PDB file of C-alpha atoms in Angstrom:
ATOM      1  CA  MET U1178       0.000   0.000   0.000  1.00 77.00           C
ATOM      2  CA  GLU U1179       1.593   3.265  -1.144  1.00 87.00           C
ATOM      3  CA  VAL U1180       0.762   6.311   0.926  1.00 98.00           C
ATOM      4  CA  GLY U1181       1.694   9.973   0.651  1.00 98.00           C
ATOM      5  CA  PHE U1182       2.360  11.909   3.850  1.00 98.00           C
ATOM      6  CA  LEU U1183       2.343  15.714   4.071  1.00 98.00           C
ATOM      7  CA  GLY U1184       3.751  17.375   7.204  1.00 97.00           C
ATOM      8  CA  LEU U1185       6.593  16.002   9.332  1.00 96.00           C
ATOM      9  CA  GLY U1186       6.269  17.866  12.610  1.00 94.00           C
ATOM     10  CA  ILE U1187       6.389  16.148  15.987  1.00 93.00           C
ATOM     11  CA  MET U1188       3.291  14.091  15.200  1.00 96.00           C
ATOM     12  CA  GLY U1189       3.591  13.599  11.450  1.00 96.00           C
ATOM     13  CA  LYS U1190       7.160  12.340  11.592  1.00 96.00           C
ATOM     14  CA  ALA U1191       6.265   9.668  14.167  1.00 96.00           C
ATOM     15  CA  MET U1192       3.148   8.612  12.264  1.00 97.00           C
ATOM     16  CA  ALA U1193       4.958   8.352   8.923  1.00 98.00           C
ATOM     17  CA  MET U1194       7.759   6.386  10.605  1.00 97.00           C
ATOM     18  CA  ASN U1195       5.239   3.833  11.899  1.00 97.00           C
ATOM     19  CA  LEU U1196       3.879   3.359   8.395  1.00 98.00           C
ATOM     20  CA  LEU U1197       7.395   2.734   7.084  1.00 97.00           C
ATOM     21  CA  ARG U1198       8.200   0.270   9.854  1.00 96.00           C
ATOM     22  CA  HIS U1199       5.073  -1.733   9.031  1.00 97.00           C
ATOM     23  CA  GLY U1200       5.881  -2.139   5.368  1.00 96.00           C
ATOM     24  CA  PHE U1201       4.015   0.736   3.758  1.00 97.00           C
ATOM     25  CA  LYS U1202       5.643   2.539   0.843  1.00 98.00           C
ATOM     26  CA  VAL U1203       5.610   6.189   1.909  1.00 98.00           C
ATOM     27  CA  THR U1204       6.306   9.345  -0.085  1.00 98.00           C
ATOM     28  CA  VAL U1205       6.792  12.333   2.196  1.00 98.00           C
ATOM     29  CA  TRP U1206       6.710  16.086   1.827  1.00 97.00           C
ATOM     30  CA  ASN U1207       7.403  18.836   4.324  1.00 96.00           C
ATOM     31  CA  ARG U1208       7.596  22.587   3.890  1.00 92.00           C
ATOM     32  CA  THR U1209      11.176  22.359   5.208  1.00 91.00           C
ATOM     33  CA  LEU U1210      12.393  19.546   2.970  1.00 86.00           C
ATOM     34  CA  SER U1211      15.403  18.773   5.198  1.00 88.00           C
ATOM     35  CA  LYS U1212      12.968  17.224   7.702  1.00 90.00           C
ATOM     36  CA  CYS U1213      12.396  14.433   5.169  1.00 93.00           C
ATOM     37  CA  GLU U1214      15.981  13.168   5.382  1.00 92.00           C
ATOM     38  CA  GLU U1215      15.579  10.943   8.453  1.00 90.00           C
ATOM     39  CA  LEU U1216      12.597   9.171   6.925  1.00 96.00           C
ATOM     40  CA  VAL U1217      14.483   8.626   3.668  1.00 96.00           C
ATOM     41  CA  GLN U1218      16.982   6.581   5.701  1.00 94.00           C
ATOM     42  CA  PHE U1219      14.085   4.273   6.611  1.00 95.00           C
ATOM     43  CA  GLY U1220      12.949   3.898   3.006  1.00 97.00           C
ATOM     44  CA  ALA U1221      10.710   6.883   2.326  1.00 97.00           C
ATOM     45  CA  SER U1222      10.659   8.680  -1.005  1.00 97.00           C
ATOM     46  CA  VAL U1223      10.446  12.476  -1.164  1.00 97.00           C
ATOM     47  CA  GLY U1224       7.919  14.520  -3.126  1.00 96.00           C
ATOM     48  CA  GLU U1225       9.018  18.028  -4.046  1.00 95.00           C
ATOM     49  CA  THR U1226       5.492  19.432  -3.642  1.00 97.00           C
ATOM     50  CA  PRO U1227       2.148  18.287  -2.216  1.00 98.00           C
ATOM     51  CA  ALA U1228       0.901  17.993  -5.818  1.00 98.00           C
ATOM     52  CA  ALA U1229       3.780  15.661  -6.675  1.00 97.00           C
ATOM     53  CA  VAL U1230       2.934  13.425  -3.722  1.00 98.00           C
ATOM     54  CA  VAL U1231      -0.756  13.239  -4.665  1.00 98.00           C
ATOM     55  CA  LYS U1232       0.124  12.470  -8.291  1.00 97.00           C
ATOM     56  CA  LYS U1233       2.223   9.491  -7.200  1.00 97.00           C
ATOM     57  CA  CYS U1234      -0.014   8.042  -4.469  1.00 98.00           C
ATOM     58  CA  LYS U1235      -3.571   6.739  -4.399  1.00 97.00           C
ATOM     59  CA  TYR U1236      -3.927   7.833  -0.788  1.00 98.00           C
ATOM     60  CA  THR U1237      -2.387  10.953   0.738  1.00 98.00           C
ATOM     61  CA  ILE U1238      -2.398  11.775   4.463  1.00 98.00           C
ATOM     62  CA  ALA U1239      -1.785  15.271   5.859  1.00 98.00           C
ATOM     63  CA  MET U1240      -0.751  16.160   9.416  1.00 98.00           C
ATOM     64  CA  LEU U1241      -0.411  19.937   9.599  1.00 96.00           C
ATOM     65  CA  SER U1242      -0.181  22.524  12.352  1.00 92.00           C
ATOM     66  CA  ASP U1243      -3.387  24.572  12.010  1.00 94.00           C
ATOM     67  CA  PRO U1244      -6.270  25.507   9.684  1.00 95.00           C
ATOM     68  CA  SER U1245      -4.217  27.976   7.633  1.00 96.00           C
ATOM     69  CA  ALA U1246      -1.542  25.344   6.962  1.00 96.00           C
ATOM     70  CA  ALA U1247      -4.194  22.732   6.117  1.00 97.00           C
ATOM     71  CA  LEU U1248      -5.836  25.092   3.611  1.00 98.00           C
ATOM     72  CA  ALA U1249      -2.530  26.226   2.099  1.00 98.00           C
ATOM     73  CA  VAL U1250      -1.397  22.681   1.322  1.00 98.00           C
ATOM     74  CA  VAL U1251      -4.652  22.048  -0.538  1.00 98.00           C
ATOM     75  CA  PHE U1252      -5.303  25.342  -2.321  1.00 98.00           C
ATOM     76  CA  ASN U1253      -1.894  26.980  -2.905  1.00 97.00           C
ATOM     77  CA  LYS U1254       0.255  26.604  -6.012  1.00 97.00           C
ATOM     78  CA  ASP U1255       1.583  23.037  -6.329  1.00 97.00           C
ATOM     79  CA  GLY U1256      -1.043  22.002  -3.804  1.00 98.00           C
ATOM     80  CA  VAL U1257      -3.199  18.911  -3.441  1.00 98.00           C
ATOM     81  CA  LEU U1258      -5.965  20.204  -5.724  1.00 98.00           C
ATOM     82  CA  GLU U1259      -3.655  20.292  -8.730  1.00 98.00           C
ATOM     83  CA  GLN U1260      -3.394  16.498  -8.818  1.00 98.00           C
ATOM     84  CA  ILE U1261      -6.363  15.108  -6.867  1.00 98.00           C
ATOM     85  CA  SER U1262      -8.678  13.209  -9.180  1.00 97.00           C
ATOM     86  CA  GLU U1263     -11.078  10.285  -9.431  1.00 97.00           C
ATOM     87  CA  GLY U1264      -9.728   7.244  -7.635  1.00 96.00           C
ATOM     88  CA  LYS U1265      -7.559   9.249  -5.237  1.00 98.00           C
ATOM     89  CA  GLY U1266      -8.226   9.780  -1.537  1.00 98.00           C
ATOM     90  CA  TYR U1267      -7.110  12.618   0.730  1.00 98.00           C
ATOM     91  CA  ILE U1268      -7.047  12.124   4.516  1.00 98.00           C
ATOM     92  CA  ASP U1269      -6.452  15.199   6.676  1.00 98.00           C
ATOM     93  CA  MET U1270      -5.408  14.224  10.202  1.00 98.00           C
ATOM     94  CA  SER U1271      -4.700  17.809  11.310  1.00 96.00           C
ATOM     95  CA  THR U1272      -6.682  19.425  14.121  1.00 94.00           C
ATOM     96  CA  VAL U1273      -8.809  22.111  12.461  1.00 95.00           C
ATOM     97  CA  ASP U1274     -12.297  23.565  12.789  1.00 95.00           C
ATOM     98  CA  ALA U1275     -15.271  21.954  11.044  1.00 96.00           C
ATOM     99  CA  ASP U1276     -15.575  24.792   8.500  1.00 96.00           C
ATOM    100  CA  THR U1277     -11.996  24.164   7.324  1.00 97.00           C
ATOM    101  CA  SER U1278     -12.675  20.439   6.884  1.00 97.00           C
ATOM    102  CA  ILE U1279     -15.897  21.128   5.009  1.00 98.00           C
ATOM    103  CA  LYS U1280     -14.157  23.590   2.666  1.00 98.00           C
ATOM    104  CA  ILE U1281     -11.400  21.078   1.889  1.00 98.00           C
ATOM    105  CA  ASN U1282     -13.938  18.285   1.378  1.00 98.00           C
ATOM    106  CA  GLU U1283     -15.970  20.322  -1.105  1.00 98.00           C
ATOM    107  CA  ALA U1284     -12.879  21.162  -3.158  1.00 98.00           C
ATOM    108  CA  ILE U1285     -11.603  17.560  -3.188  1.00 98.00           C
ATOM    109  CA  VAL U1286     -14.988  16.119  -4.176  1.00 98.00           C
ATOM    110  CA  GLN U1287     -15.413  18.728  -6.918  1.00 98.00           C
ATOM    111  CA  LYS U1288     -12.201  17.417  -8.508  1.00 97.00           C
ATOM    112  CA  GLY U1289     -13.471  13.826  -8.345  1.00 98.00           C
ATOM    113  CA  GLY U1290     -11.491  12.734  -5.274  1.00 98.00           C
ATOM    114  CA  VAL U1291     -12.729  11.476  -1.923  1.00 98.00           C
ATOM    115  CA  PHE U1292     -12.008  13.003   1.474  1.00 98.00           C
ATOM    116  CA  LEU U1293     -11.765  11.900   5.072  1.00 98.00           C
ATOM    117  CA  GLU U1294     -10.974  14.062   8.076  1.00 98.00           C
ATOM    118  CA  ALA U1295      -9.249  12.036  10.774  1.00 98.00           C
ATOM    119  CA  PRO U1296      -7.814  14.163  13.595  1.00 97.00           C
ATOM    120  CA  VAL U1297      -6.100  12.240  16.367  1.00 97.00           C
ATOM    121  CA  SER U1298      -6.199  12.265  20.138  1.00 95.00           C
ATOM    122  CA  GLY U1299      -2.709  11.782  21.548  1.00 94.00           C
ATOM    123  CA  SER U1300       0.669  13.490  21.520  1.00 92.00           C
ATOM    124  CA  LYS U1301       4.295  12.585  20.746  1.00 93.00           C
ATOM    125  CA  LYS U1302       4.676   9.278  22.621  1.00 93.00           C
ATOM    126  CA  PRO U1303       1.318   7.791  21.544  1.00 95.00           C
ATOM    127  CA  ALA U1304       2.228   8.800  17.983  1.00 96.00           C
ATOM    128  CA  GLU U1305       5.588   7.061  18.268  1.00 96.00           C
ATOM    129  CA  ASP U1306       3.998   3.968  19.831  1.00 97.00           C
ATOM    130  CA  GLY U1307       1.114   3.736  17.331  1.00 97.00           C
ATOM    131  CA  GLN U1308      -1.370   4.354  20.161  1.00 97.00           C
ATOM    132  CA  LEU U1309      -3.328   7.331  18.828  1.00 98.00           C
ATOM    133  CA  VAL U1310      -7.121   7.532  18.862  1.00 98.00           C
ATOM    134  CA  ILE U1311      -8.369   8.428  15.377  1.00 98.00           C
ATOM    135  CA  LEU U1312     -11.590  10.443  14.972  1.00 98.00           C
ATOM    136  CA  ALA U1313     -12.630  10.024  11.349  1.00 98.00           C
ATOM    137  CA  ALA U1314     -15.545  11.445   9.381  1.00 98.00           C
ATOM    138  CA  GLY U1315     -16.394  11.761   5.711  1.00 98.00           C
ATOM    139  CA  ASP U1316     -16.292   9.135   2.958  1.00 98.00           C
ATOM    140  CA  LYS U1317     -17.088   5.744   4.545  1.00 98.00           C
ATOM    141  CA  THR U1318     -15.436   3.727   1.777  1.00 98.00           C
ATOM    142  CA  LEU U1319     -12.201   5.692   2.143  1.00 98.00           C
ATOM    143  CA  TYR U1320     -12.372   5.132   5.895  1.00 98.00           C
ATOM    144  CA  GLU U1321     -12.598   1.379   5.373  1.00 98.00           C
ATOM    145  CA  GLU U1322      -9.721   1.450   2.878  1.00 98.00           C
ATOM    146  CA  ALA U1323      -7.609   3.447   5.336  1.00 98.00           C
ATOM    147  CA  ILE U1324      -8.103   1.007   8.243  1.00 98.00           C
ATOM    148  CA  PRO U1325      -4.764  -0.816   7.633  1.00 97.00           C
ATOM    149  CA  ALA U1326      -2.909   2.502   7.958  1.00 98.00           C
ATOM    150  CA  PHE U1327      -5.031   3.622  10.910  1.00 98.00           C
ATOM    151  CA  ASP U1328      -4.341   0.313  12.683  1.00 98.00           C
ATOM    152  CA  VAL U1329      -0.598   1.018  12.434  1.00 97.00           C
ATOM    153  CA  MET U1330      -0.844   4.635  13.636  1.00 98.00           C
ATOM    154  CA  GLY U1331      -3.534   4.212  16.269  1.00 98.00           C
ATOM    155  CA  LYS U1332      -5.000   1.871  18.862  1.00 98.00           C
ATOM    156  CA  LYS U1333      -8.612   2.669  17.976  1.00 98.00           C
ATOM    157  CA  SER U1334     -10.425   4.519  15.218  1.00 98.00           C
ATOM    158  CA  PHE U1335     -13.966   5.863  15.242  1.00 98.00           C
ATOM    159  CA  PHE U1336     -16.133   6.710  12.228  1.00 98.00           C
ATOM    160  CA  LEU U1337     -18.288   9.695  13.193  1.00 98.00           C
ATOM    161  CA  GLY U1338     -20.370  10.314  10.070  1.00 98.00           C
ATOM    162  CA  GLN U1339     -20.336  13.483   8.019  1.00 98.00           C
ATOM    163  CA  VAL U1340     -17.349  15.764   7.508  1.00 98.00           C
ATOM    164  CA  GLY U1341     -17.025  18.199  10.404  1.00 97.00           C
ATOM    165  CA  ASN U1342     -17.890  15.708  13.127  1.00 98.00           C
ATOM    166  CA  GLY U1343     -14.297  14.531  13.471  1.00 97.00           C
ATOM    167  CA  ALA U1344     -13.064  18.101  13.830  1.00 96.00           C
ATOM    168  CA  LYS U1345     -15.740  18.896  16.402  1.00 97.00           C
ATOM    169  CA  MET U1346     -15.024  15.790  18.484  1.00 97.00           C
ATOM    170  CA  LYS U1347     -11.293  16.546  18.523  1.00 96.00           C
ATOM    171  CA  LEU U1348     -11.910  20.125  19.672  1.00 96.00           C
ATOM    172  CA  VAL U1349     -14.175  18.934  22.486  1.00 98.00           C
ATOM    173  CA  VAL U1350     -11.509  16.453  23.629  1.00 97.00           C
ATOM    174  CA  ASN U1351      -8.710  19.034  23.519  1.00 97.00           C
ATOM    175  CA  MET U1352     -10.871  21.648  25.253  1.00 98.00           C
ATOM    176  CA  ILE U1353     -11.384  19.234  28.154  1.00 98.00           C
ATOM    177  CA  MET U1354      -7.665  18.370  28.179  1.00 98.00           C
ATOM    178  CA  GLY U1355      -6.595  22.014  28.220  1.00 98.00           C
ATOM    179  CA  SER U1356      -9.024  22.855  31.013  1.00 98.00           C
ATOM    180  CA  MET U1357      -7.765  19.893  33.043  1.00 98.00           C
ATOM    181  CA  MET U1358      -4.137  20.905  32.534  1.00 98.00           C
ATOM    182  CA  ASN U1359      -4.874  24.410  33.768  1.00 98.00           C
ATOM    183  CA  ALA U1360      -6.665  23.126  36.892  1.00 98.00           C
ATOM    184  CA  PHE U1361      -3.808  20.664  37.499  1.00 98.00           C
ATOM    185  CA  SER U1362      -1.280  23.504  37.229  1.00 98.00           C
ATOM    186  CA  GLU U1363      -3.225  25.602  39.733  1.00 98.00           C
ATOM    187  CA  GLY U1364      -3.267  22.634  42.101  1.00 98.00           C
ATOM    188  CA  LEU U1365       0.505  22.150  41.846  1.00 98.00           C
ATOM    189  CA  VAL U1366       1.128  25.834  42.547  1.00 98.00           C
ATOM    190  CA  LEU U1367      -1.390  25.924  45.396  1.00 97.00           C
ATOM    191  CA  ALA U1368       0.178  22.857  47.045  1.00 98.00           C
ATOM    192  CA  ASP U1369       3.649  24.373  46.762  1.00 97.00           C
ATOM    193  CA  ARG U1370       2.618  27.780  48.153  1.00 97.00           C
ATOM    194  CA  SER U1371       0.792  26.036  50.989  1.00 98.00           C
ATOM    195  CA  GLY U1372       3.975  24.272  52.069  1.00 98.00           C
ATOM    196  CA  LEU U1373       2.903  20.877  50.730  1.00 98.00           C
ATOM    197  CA  SER U1374       4.892  18.384  48.684  1.00 98.00           C
ATOM    198  CA  GLN U1375       3.974  18.460  45.003  1.00 98.00           C
ATOM    199  CA  GLN U1376       5.194  14.870  44.635  1.00 98.00           C
ATOM    200  CA  ILE U1377       2.871  13.695  47.402  1.00 98.00           C
ATOM    201  CA  LEU U1378       0.042  15.544  45.652  1.00 98.00           C
ATOM    202  CA  LEU U1379       0.810  13.504  42.527  1.00 98.00           C
ATOM    203  CA  ASP U1380       0.764  10.292  44.578  1.00 98.00           C
ATOM    204  CA  VAL U1381      -2.566  11.188  46.168  1.00 98.00           C
ATOM    205  CA  LEU U1382      -4.149  12.086  42.818  1.00 98.00           C
ATOM    206  CA  ASP U1383      -2.926   8.848  41.277  1.00 98.00           C
ATOM    207  CA  LEU U1384      -4.739   6.820  43.952  1.00 98.00           C
ATOM    208  CA  GLY U1385      -8.070   8.627  43.693  1.00 97.00           C
ATOM    209  CA  ALA U1386     -11.060   8.997  41.423  1.00 98.00           C
ATOM    210  CA  ILE U1387      -9.380  11.636  39.228  1.00 96.00           C
ATOM    211  CA  ALA U1388      -6.265   9.537  38.514  1.00 97.00           C
ATOM    212  CA  ASN U1389      -5.434   9.788  34.821  1.00 96.00           C
ATOM    213  CA  PRO U1390      -2.512   9.136  32.464  1.00 95.00           C
ATOM    214  CA  MET U1391      -1.938  12.838  31.734  1.00 97.00           C
ATOM    215  CA  PHE U1392      -1.311  13.800  35.368  1.00 98.00           C
ATOM    216  CA  LYS U1393       0.862  10.710  35.885  1.00 97.00           C
ATOM    217  CA  MET U1394       2.920  11.306  32.745  1.00 96.00           C
ATOM    218  CA  LYS U1395       3.246  15.099  32.846  1.00 98.00           C
ATOM    219  CA  GLY U1396       3.350  15.773  36.608  1.00 98.00           C
ATOM    220  CA  PRO U1397       6.920  14.698  37.475  1.00 98.00           C
ATOM    221  CA  ALA U1398       8.404  16.685  34.575  1.00 98.00           C
ATOM    222  CA  MET U1399       6.300  19.742  35.472  1.00 98.00           C
ATOM    223  CA  ILE U1400       7.638  19.682  39.033  1.00 98.00           C
ATOM    224  CA  GLN U1401      11.126  19.829  37.509  1.00 98.00           C
ATOM    225  CA  SER U1402      10.078  22.651  35.133  1.00 98.00           C
ATOM    226  CA  ASN U1403      10.803  20.341  32.208  1.00 98.00           C
ATOM    227  CA  TYR U1404       8.522  21.157  29.287  1.00 98.00           C
ATOM    228  CA  SER U1405      10.057  19.200  26.404  1.00 97.00           C
ATOM    229  CA  PRO U1406       7.377  19.519  23.714  1.00 95.00           C
ATOM    230  CA  ALA U1407       5.162  16.496  23.116  1.00 94.00           C
ATOM    231  CA  PHE U1408       2.241  18.784  22.193  1.00 94.00           C
ATOM    232  CA  PRO U1409       3.295  22.438  21.776  1.00 96.00           C
ATOM    233  CA  LEU U1410       1.456  24.966  23.899  1.00 98.00           C
ATOM    234  CA  LYS U1411       0.714  27.216  20.894  1.00 97.00           C
ATOM    235  CA  HIS U1412      -1.279  24.374  19.319  1.00 95.00           C
ATOM    236  CA  GLN U1413      -3.202  23.742  22.545  1.00 97.00           C
ATOM    237  CA  GLN U1414      -4.157  27.414  22.700  1.00 98.00           C
ATOM    238  CA  LYS U1415      -5.237  27.280  19.050  1.00 96.00           C
ATOM    239  CA  ASP U1416      -7.491  24.328  19.882  1.00 96.00           C
ATOM    240  CA  MET U1417      -8.961  26.131  22.897  1.00 98.00           C
ATOM    241  CA  ARG U1418      -9.751  29.114  20.673  1.00 97.00           C
ATOM    242  CA  LEU U1419     -11.419  26.899  18.053  1.00 95.00           C
ATOM    243  CA  ALA U1420     -13.385  25.027  20.735  1.00 97.00           C
ATOM    244  CA  LEU U1421     -14.653  28.298  22.202  1.00 98.00           C
ATOM    245  CA  ALA U1422     -15.762  29.363  18.717  1.00 97.00           C
ATOM    246  CA  LEU U1423     -17.671  26.071  18.442  1.00 97.00           C
ATOM    247  CA  GLY U1424     -19.258  26.893  21.790  1.00 98.00           C
ATOM    248  CA  ASP U1425     -20.314  30.287  20.432  1.00 98.00           C
ATOM    249  CA  GLU U1426     -21.924  28.632  17.405  1.00 97.00           C
ATOM    250  CA  ASN U1427     -23.943  26.320  19.635  1.00 98.00           C
ATOM    251  CA  ALA U1428     -24.713  28.827  22.413  1.00 98.00           C
ATOM    252  CA  VAL U1429     -22.880  26.709  25.002  1.00 98.00           C
ATOM    253  CA  SER U1430     -21.567  28.568  28.050  1.00 98.00           C
ATOM    254  CA  MET U1431     -17.919  27.557  28.613  1.00 98.00           C
ATOM    255  CA  PRO U1432     -16.480  29.725  31.424  1.00 98.00           C
ATOM    256  CA  VAL U1433     -13.956  27.087  32.554  1.00 98.00           C
ATOM    257  CA  ALA U1434     -12.567  26.649  29.026  1.00 98.00           C
ATOM    258  CA  ALA U1435     -12.509  30.415  28.527  1.00 98.00           C
ATOM    259  CA  ALA U1436     -10.450  30.898  31.697  1.00 98.00           C
ATOM    260  CA  ALA U1437      -8.068  28.112  30.644  1.00 98.00           C
ATOM    261  CA  ASN U1438      -7.672  29.743  27.238  1.00 98.00           C
ATOM    262  CA  GLU U1439      -6.618  32.989  28.934  1.00 97.00           C
ATOM    263  CA  ALA U1440      -3.944  31.084  30.874  1.00 97.00           C
ATOM    264  CA  PHE U1441      -2.591  29.560  27.655  1.00 98.00           C
ATOM    265  CA  LYS U1442      -2.600  33.009  26.024  1.00 98.00           C
ATOM    266  CA  THR U1443      -0.630  34.359  28.982  1.00 97.00           C
ATOM    267  CA  ALA U1444       1.844  31.509  28.550  1.00 98.00           C
ATOM    268  CA  ARG U1445       2.238  32.375  24.858  1.00 98.00           C
ATOM    269  CA  SER U1446       2.930  35.997  25.814  1.00 97.00           C
ATOM    270  CA  LEU U1447       5.747  34.641  27.999  1.00 97.00           C
ATOM    271  CA  ASP U1448       7.289  33.032  24.864  1.00 98.00           C
ATOM    272  CA  LEU U1449       6.355  29.524  25.991  1.00 98.00           C
ATOM    273  CA  GLY U1450       4.419  28.643  22.841  1.00 98.00           C
ATOM    274  CA  ASP U1451       6.967  26.170  21.482  1.00 97.00           C
ATOM    275  CA  LEU U1452       7.257  24.291  24.787  1.00 98.00           C
ATOM    276  CA  ASP U1453       4.886  21.526  25.860  1.00 97.00           C
ATOM    277  CA  PHE U1454       1.367  22.656  26.745  1.00 98.00           C
ATOM    278  CA  SER U1455       2.097  21.731  30.369  1.00 98.00           C
ATOM    279  CA  ALA U1456       4.227  24.904  30.459  1.00 98.00           C
ATOM    280  CA  VAL U1457       0.963  26.703  31.247  1.00 98.00           C
ATOM    281  CA  LEU U1458       2.150  25.986  34.806  1.00 98.00           C
ATOM    282  CA  GLU U1459       4.595  28.880  34.391  1.00 97.00           C
ATOM    283  CA  ALA U1460       1.736  31.258  33.545  1.00 97.00           C
ATOM    284  CA  VAL U1461      -0.104  30.107  36.682  1.00 96.00           C
ATOM    285  CA  LYS U1462       3.037  30.756  38.747  1.00 95.00           C
ATOM    286  CA  VAL U1463       3.250  34.285  37.336  1.00 90.00           C
ATOM    287  CA  SER U1464      -0.401  35.020  38.106  1.00 74.00           C
ATOM    288  CA  LYS U1465      -0.047  33.692  41.645  1.00 63.00           C
ATOM    289  CA  ASN U1466       3.071  35.819  42.156  1.00 65.00           C
ATOM    290  CA  LYS U1467       1.139  38.928  41.108  1.00 63.00           C
ATOM    291  CA  ALA U1468      -1.637  38.034  43.490  1.00 53.00           C
TER     292      ALA U1468
END
């Protein structure tokens, strides 16, 4: 099975590598072409443009940073639309808003291709381990044809119906995650300022009803102020913003998410955007210092 892969950031690189390791023929493209070199060592081919990748491959996957990047790869010169045609499938696994997915779908279908949105829940390590959760929506036949690739990249995939539903589900998940991370950060700071051990707090949380993998995995590094990026903070804030816009559309009051978004914006203003999203802890520390 020959697959194209557009976008080799933290997530895309790991996902493409898993495809290569499991015997897929993969042609890769990245805006910074030098990022392709490591995958070439594992057998990948390189496409000079997104259009060149689509021309070569029946199926092309994209994993891009935000809606503007997702749209640019499709609509710009040498983009996906120049070579998408009948018999070709395009799978966008980026986290974008539903309107972006719908716009891409309409353009792909108009050219005779088929489209699937398939954003993922999970960050760097789940991507490396093939343990992502895939939230797909769009063309059901393409979904079924993509299952072998999804089974390599993820531990579970869901088909959610029409285009837009995958994007919406991913934003809901990341909104909850971002809100939890902000509350967790406040708890760590509050324990520390109250003269309590942050490590014992982690132990207590891990034994109770709110034990979860994120606290267990991120907590020890956060105590050490280690924010090596598994999921960059700037992308988390982007997802919070998109989730709040979805809330506006549906008249859903989201004061907790709105407050968390402000904390992530503060963290970005502190130049923490390229660090892991757990670096929101530093913004909480700053706000508590001011108080």
